[in-house]
JSON list of C-alpha atoms in Angstrom, two decimals:
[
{"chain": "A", "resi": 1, "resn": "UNK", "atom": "CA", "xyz": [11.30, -29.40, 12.57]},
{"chain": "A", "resi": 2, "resn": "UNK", "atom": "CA", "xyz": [8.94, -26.80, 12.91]},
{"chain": "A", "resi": 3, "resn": "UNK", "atom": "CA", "xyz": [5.56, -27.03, 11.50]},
{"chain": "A", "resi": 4, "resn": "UNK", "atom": "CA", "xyz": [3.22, -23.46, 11.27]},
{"chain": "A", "resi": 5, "resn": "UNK", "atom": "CA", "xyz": [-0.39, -24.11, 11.71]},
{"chain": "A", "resi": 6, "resn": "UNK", "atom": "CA", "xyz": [-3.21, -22.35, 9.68]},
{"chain": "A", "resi": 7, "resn": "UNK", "atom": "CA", "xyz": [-6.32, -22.14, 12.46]},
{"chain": "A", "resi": 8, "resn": "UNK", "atom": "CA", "xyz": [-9.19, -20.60, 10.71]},
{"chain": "A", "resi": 9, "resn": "UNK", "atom": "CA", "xyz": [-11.31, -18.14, 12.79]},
{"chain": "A", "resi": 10, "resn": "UNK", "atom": "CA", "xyz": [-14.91, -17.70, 11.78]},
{"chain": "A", "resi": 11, "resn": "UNK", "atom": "CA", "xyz": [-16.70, -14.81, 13.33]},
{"chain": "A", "resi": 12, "resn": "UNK", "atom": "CA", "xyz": [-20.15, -14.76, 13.29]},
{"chain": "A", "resi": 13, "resn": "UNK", "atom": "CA", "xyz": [-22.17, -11.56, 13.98]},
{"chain": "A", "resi": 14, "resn": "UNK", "atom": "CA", "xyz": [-25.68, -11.81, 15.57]},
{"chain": "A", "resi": 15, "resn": "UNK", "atom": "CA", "xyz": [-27.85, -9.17, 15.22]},
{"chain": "A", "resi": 16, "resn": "UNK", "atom": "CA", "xyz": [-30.34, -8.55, 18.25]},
{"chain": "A", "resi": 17, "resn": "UNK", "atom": "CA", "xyz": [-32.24, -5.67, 16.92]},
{"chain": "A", "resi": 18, "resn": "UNK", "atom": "CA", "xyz": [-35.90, -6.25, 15.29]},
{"chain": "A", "resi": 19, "resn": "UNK", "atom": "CA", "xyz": [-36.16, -4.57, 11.69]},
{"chain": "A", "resi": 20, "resn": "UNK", "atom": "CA", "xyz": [-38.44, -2.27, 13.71]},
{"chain": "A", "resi": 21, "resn": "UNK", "atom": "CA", "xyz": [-35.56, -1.06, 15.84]},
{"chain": "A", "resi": 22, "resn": "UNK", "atom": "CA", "xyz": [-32.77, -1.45, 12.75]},
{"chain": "A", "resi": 23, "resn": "UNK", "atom": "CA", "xyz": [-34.61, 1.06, 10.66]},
{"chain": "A", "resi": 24, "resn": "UNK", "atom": "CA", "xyz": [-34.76, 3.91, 13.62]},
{"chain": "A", "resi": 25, "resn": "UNK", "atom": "CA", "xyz": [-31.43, 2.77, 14.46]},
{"chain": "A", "resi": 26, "resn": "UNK", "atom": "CA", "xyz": [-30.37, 4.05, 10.75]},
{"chain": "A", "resi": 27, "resn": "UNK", "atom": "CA", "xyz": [-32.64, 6.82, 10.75]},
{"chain": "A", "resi": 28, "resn": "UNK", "atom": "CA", "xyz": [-30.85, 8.14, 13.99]},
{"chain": "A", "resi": 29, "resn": "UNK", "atom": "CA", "xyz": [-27.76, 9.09, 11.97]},
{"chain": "A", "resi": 30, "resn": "UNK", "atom": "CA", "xyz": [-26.80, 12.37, 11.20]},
{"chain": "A", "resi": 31, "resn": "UNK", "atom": "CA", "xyz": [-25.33, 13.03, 7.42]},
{"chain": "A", "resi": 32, "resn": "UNK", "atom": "CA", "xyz": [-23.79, 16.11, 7.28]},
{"chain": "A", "resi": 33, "resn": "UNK", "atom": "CA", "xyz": [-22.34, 17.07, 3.31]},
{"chain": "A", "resi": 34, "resn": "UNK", "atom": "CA", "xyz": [-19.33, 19.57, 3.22]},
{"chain": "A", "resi": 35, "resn": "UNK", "atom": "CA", "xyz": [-17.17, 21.04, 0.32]},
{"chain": "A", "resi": 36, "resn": "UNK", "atom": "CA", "xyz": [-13.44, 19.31, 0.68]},
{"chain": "A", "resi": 37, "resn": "UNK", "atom": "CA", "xyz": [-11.21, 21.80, -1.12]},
{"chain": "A", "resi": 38, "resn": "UNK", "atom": "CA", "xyz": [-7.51, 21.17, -2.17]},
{"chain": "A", "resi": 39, "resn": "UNK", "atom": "CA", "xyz": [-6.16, 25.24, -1.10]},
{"chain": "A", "resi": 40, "resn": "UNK", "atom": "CA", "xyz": [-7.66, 28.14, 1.50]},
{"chain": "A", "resi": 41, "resn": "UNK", "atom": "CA", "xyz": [-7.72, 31.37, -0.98]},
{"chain": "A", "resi": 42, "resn": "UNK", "atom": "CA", "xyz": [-8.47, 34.45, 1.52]},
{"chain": "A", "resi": 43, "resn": "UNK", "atom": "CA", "xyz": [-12.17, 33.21, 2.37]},
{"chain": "A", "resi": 44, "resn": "UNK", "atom": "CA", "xyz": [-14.37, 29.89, 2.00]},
{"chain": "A", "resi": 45, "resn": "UNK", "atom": "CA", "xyz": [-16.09, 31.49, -1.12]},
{"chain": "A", "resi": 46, "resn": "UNK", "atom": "CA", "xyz": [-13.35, 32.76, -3.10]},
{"chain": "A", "resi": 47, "resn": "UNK", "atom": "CA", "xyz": [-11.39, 28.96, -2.03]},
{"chain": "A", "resi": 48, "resn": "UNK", "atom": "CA", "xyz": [-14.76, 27.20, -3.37]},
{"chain": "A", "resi": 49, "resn": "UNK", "atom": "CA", "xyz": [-14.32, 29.26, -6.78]},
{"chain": "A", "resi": 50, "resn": "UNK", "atom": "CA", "xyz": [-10.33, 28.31, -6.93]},
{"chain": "A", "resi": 51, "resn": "UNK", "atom": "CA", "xyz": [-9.68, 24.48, -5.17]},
{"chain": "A", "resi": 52, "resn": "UNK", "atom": "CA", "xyz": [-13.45, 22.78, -4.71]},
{"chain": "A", "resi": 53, "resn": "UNK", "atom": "CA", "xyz": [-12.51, 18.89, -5.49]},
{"chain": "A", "resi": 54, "resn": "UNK", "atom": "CA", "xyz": [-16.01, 17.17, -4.62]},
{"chain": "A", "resi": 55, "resn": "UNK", "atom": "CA", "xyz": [-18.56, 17.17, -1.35]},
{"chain": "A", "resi": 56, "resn": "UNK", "atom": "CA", "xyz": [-18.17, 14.99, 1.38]},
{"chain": "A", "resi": 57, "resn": "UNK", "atom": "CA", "xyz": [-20.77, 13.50, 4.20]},
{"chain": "A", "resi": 58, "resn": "UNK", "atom": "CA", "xyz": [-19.65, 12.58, 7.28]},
{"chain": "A", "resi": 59, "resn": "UNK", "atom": "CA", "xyz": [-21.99, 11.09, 10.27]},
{"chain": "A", "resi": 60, "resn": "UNK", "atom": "CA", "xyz": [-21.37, 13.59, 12.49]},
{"chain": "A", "resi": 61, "resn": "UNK", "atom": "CA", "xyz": [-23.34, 16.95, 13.74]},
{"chain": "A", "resi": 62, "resn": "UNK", "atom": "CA", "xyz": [-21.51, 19.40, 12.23]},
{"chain": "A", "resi": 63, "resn": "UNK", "atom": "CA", "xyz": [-21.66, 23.75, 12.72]},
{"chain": "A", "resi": 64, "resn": "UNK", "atom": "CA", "xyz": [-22.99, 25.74, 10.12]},
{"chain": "A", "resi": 65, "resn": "UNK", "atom": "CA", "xyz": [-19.77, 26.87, 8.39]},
{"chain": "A", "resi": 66, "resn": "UNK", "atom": "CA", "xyz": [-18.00, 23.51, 8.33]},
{"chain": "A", "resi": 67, "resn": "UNK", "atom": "CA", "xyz": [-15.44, 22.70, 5.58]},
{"chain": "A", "resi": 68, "resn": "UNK", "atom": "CA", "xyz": [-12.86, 20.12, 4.62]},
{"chain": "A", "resi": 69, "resn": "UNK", "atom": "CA", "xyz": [-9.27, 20.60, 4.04]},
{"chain": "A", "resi": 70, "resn": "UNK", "atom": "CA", "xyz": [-6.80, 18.45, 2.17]},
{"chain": "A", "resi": 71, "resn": "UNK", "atom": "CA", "xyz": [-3.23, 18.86, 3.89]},
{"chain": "A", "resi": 72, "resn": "UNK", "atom": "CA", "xyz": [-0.26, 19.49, 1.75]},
{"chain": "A", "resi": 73, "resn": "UNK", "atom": "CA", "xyz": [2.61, 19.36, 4.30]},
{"chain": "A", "resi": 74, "resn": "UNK", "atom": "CA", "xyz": [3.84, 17.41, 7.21]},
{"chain": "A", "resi": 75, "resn": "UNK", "atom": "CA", "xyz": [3.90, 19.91, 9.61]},
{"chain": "A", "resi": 76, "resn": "UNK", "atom": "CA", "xyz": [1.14, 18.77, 11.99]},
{"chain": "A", "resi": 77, "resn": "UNK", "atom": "CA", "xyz": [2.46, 14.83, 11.83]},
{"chain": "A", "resi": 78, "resn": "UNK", "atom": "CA", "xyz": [1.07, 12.70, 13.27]},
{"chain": "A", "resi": 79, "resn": "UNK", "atom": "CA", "xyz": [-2.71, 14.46, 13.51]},
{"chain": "A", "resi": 80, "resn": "UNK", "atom": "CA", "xyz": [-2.18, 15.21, 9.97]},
{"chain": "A", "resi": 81, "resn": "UNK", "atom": "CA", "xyz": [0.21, 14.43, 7.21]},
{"chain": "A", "resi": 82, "resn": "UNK", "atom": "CA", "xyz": [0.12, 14.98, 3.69]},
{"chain": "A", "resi": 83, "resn": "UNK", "atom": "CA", "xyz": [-2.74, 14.06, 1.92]},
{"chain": "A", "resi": 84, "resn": "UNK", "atom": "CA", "xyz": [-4.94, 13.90, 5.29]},
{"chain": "A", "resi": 85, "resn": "UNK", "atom": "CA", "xyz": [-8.28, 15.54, 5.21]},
{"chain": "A", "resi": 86, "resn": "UNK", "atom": "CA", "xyz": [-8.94, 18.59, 8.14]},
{"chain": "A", "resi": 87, "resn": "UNK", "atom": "CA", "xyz": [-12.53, 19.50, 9.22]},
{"chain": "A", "resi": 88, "resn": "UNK", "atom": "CA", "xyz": [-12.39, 22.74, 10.44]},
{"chain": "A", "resi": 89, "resn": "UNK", "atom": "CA", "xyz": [-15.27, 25.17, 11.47]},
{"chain": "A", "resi": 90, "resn": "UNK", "atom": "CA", "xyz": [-15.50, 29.07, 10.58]},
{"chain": "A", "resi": 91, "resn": "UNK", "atom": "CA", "xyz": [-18.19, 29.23, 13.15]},
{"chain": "A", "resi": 92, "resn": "UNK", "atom": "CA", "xyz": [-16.40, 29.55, 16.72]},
{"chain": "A", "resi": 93, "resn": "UNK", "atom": "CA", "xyz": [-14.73, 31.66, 19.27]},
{"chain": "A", "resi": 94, "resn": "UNK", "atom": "CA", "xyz": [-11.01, 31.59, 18.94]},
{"chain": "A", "resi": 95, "resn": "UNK", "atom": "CA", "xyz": [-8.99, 30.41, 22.35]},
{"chain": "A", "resi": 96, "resn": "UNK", "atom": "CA", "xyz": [-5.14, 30.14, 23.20]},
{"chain": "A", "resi": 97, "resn": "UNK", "atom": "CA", "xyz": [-4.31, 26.66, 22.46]},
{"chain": "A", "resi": 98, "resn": "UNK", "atom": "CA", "xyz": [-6.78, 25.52, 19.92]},
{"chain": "A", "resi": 99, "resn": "UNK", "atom": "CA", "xyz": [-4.58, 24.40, 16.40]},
{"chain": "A", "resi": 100, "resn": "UNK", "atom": "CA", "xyz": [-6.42, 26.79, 13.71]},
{"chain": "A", "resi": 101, "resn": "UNK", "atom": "CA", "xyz": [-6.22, 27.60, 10.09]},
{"chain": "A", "resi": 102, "resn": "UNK", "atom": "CA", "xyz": [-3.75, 30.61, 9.99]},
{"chain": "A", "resi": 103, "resn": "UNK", "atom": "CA", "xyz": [-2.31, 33.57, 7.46]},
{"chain": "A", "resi": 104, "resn": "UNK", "atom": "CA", "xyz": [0.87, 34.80, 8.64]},
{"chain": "A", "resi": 105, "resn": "UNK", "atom": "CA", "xyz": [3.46, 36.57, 5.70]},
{"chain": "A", "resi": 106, "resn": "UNK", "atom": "CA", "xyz": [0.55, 35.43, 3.16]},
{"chain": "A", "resi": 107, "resn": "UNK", "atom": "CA", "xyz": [1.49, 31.86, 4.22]},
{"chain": "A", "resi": 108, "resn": "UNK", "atom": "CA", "xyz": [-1.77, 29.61, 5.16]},
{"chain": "A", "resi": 109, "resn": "UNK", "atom": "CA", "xyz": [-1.46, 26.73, 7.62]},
{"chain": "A", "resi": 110, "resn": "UNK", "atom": "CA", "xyz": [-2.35, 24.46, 10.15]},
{"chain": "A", "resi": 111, "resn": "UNK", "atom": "CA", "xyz": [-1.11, 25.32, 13.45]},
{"chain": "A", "resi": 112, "resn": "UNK", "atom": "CA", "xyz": [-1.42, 24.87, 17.47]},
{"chain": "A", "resi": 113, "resn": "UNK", "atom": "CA", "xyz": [-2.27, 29.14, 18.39]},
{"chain": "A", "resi": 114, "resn": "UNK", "atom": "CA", "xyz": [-1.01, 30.59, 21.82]},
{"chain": "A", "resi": 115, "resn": "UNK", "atom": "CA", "xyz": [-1.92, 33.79, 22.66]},
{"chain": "A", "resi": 116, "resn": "UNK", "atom": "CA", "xyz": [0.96, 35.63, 24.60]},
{"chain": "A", "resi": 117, "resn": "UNK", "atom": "CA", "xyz": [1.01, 39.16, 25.95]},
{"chain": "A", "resi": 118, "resn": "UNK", "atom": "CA", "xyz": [1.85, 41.27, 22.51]},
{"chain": "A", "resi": 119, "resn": "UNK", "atom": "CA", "xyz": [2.26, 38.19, 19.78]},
{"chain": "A", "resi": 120, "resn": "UNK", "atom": "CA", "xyz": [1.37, 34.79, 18.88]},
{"chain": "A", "resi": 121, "resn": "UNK", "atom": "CA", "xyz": [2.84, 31.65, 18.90]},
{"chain": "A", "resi": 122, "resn": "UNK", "atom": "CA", "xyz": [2.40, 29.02, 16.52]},
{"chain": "A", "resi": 123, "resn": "UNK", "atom": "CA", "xyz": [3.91, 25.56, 17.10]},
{"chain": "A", "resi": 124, "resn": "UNK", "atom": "CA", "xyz": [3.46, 22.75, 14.61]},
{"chain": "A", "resi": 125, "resn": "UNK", "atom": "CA", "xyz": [3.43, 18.95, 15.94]},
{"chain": "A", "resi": 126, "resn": "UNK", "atom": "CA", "xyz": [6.23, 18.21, 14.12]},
{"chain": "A", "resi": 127, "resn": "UNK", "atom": "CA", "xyz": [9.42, 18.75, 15.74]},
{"chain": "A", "resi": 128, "resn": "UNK", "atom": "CA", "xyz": [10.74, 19.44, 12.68]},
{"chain": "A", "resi": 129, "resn": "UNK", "atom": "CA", "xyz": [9.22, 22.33, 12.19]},
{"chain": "A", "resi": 130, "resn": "UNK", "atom": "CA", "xyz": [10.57, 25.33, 14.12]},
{"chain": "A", "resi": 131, "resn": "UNK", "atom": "CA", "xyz": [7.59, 27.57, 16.44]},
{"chain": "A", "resi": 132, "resn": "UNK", "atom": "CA", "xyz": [7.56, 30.79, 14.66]},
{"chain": "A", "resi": 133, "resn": "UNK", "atom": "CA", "xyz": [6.44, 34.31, 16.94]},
{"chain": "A", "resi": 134, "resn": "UNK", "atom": "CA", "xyz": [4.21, 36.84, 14.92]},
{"chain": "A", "resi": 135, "resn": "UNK", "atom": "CA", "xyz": [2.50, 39.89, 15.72]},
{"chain": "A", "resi": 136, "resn": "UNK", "atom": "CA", "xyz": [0.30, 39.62, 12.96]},
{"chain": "A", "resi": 137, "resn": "UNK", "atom": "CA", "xyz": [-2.50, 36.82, 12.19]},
{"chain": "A", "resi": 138, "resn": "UNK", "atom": "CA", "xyz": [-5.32, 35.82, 10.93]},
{"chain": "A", "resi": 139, "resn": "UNK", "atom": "CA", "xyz": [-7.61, 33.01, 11.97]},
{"chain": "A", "resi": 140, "resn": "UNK", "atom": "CA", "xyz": [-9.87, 31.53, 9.42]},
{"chain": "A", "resi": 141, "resn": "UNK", "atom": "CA", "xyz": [-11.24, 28.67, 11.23]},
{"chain": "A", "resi": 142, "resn": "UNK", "atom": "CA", "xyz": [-10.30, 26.10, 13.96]},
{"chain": "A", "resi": 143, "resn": "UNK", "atom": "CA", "xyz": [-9.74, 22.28, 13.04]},
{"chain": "A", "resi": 144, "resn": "UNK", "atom": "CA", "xyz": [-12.46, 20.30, 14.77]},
{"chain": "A", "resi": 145, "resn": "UNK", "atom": "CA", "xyz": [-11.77, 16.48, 13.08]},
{"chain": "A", "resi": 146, "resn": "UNK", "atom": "CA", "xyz": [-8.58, 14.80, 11.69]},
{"chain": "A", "resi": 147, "resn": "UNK", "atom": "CA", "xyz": [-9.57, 12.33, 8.82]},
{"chain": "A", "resi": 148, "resn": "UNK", "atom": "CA", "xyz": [-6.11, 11.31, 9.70]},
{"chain": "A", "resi": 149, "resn": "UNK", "atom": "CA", "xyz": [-4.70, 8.48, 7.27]},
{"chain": "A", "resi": 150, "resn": "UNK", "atom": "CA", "xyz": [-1.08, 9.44, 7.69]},
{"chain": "A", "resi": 151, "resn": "UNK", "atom": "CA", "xyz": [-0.52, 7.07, 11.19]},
{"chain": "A", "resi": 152, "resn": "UNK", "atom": "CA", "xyz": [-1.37, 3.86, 9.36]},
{"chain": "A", "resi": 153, "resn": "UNK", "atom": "CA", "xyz": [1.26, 4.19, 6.38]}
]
């Protein structure tokens, strides 16, 4: 006959830190509020005016011209699926292999950019999705953060 156990585990957290060094500690942080909008219309304004849902704040140092995302697709599974949240910068220098907001054929998305000779080549993470070639692009921003819930579910 087998007989389960229940153990109960108590954790107990000690704090070391004076409330002298607890309050710097907190005032160290860096909150950074940015729009989150649901669609990328042509520019950040114009995509305020048409899909704004609500700000954000996030504890990280962020660029100037920071925004978040919400993802509608599973194309980049498993750094995002639908539903995750992109944090993508306007303010940067665009490189071959950096994954970018896009417009190719009036279609905006998330995608891995490599810069060939005479076209570019965008590759999602899924394999489901096939690499497309184009010749024509245009870069809005590059994602710099995945608030990536998509992996746990």
């Amino acid at each position: 006959m087998l007989r389960r156990l229940k153990r109960r585990v108590t954790v107990v957290l000690i704090l070391s830190l004076s409330t002298d060094e607890s309050s710097s500690a907190l005032n160290n942080i860096e909150y950074t509020n940015i729009p989150l909008i649901s669609e990328y219309n042509e520019n950040l304004e114009t995509s305020m005016q048409k899909s704004f849902v609500k700000e954000i704040t996030l504890t990280d140092s962020l660029p100037q011209k920071t925004f978040a995302l919400q993802i509608n697709d599973n194309s980049m599974l498993p750094l995002l699926g639908i539903g995750d949240v992109a944090i993508i910068t306007e303010d940067f220098v665009f490189e071959s292999g950096q994954t970018c907001l896009i417009s190719t054929n009036n279609i905006t998305m998330i995608r891995k950019v490599i810069k060939t000779d005479d076209e570019y080549e965008l590759q999602a993470m899924n394999p489901y999705y096939p690499i497309e070639k184009t010749k024509e692009l245009k870069i809005f921003g590059k994602v710099i953060k995945a608030e990536n819930n998509s992996a746990f579910k």
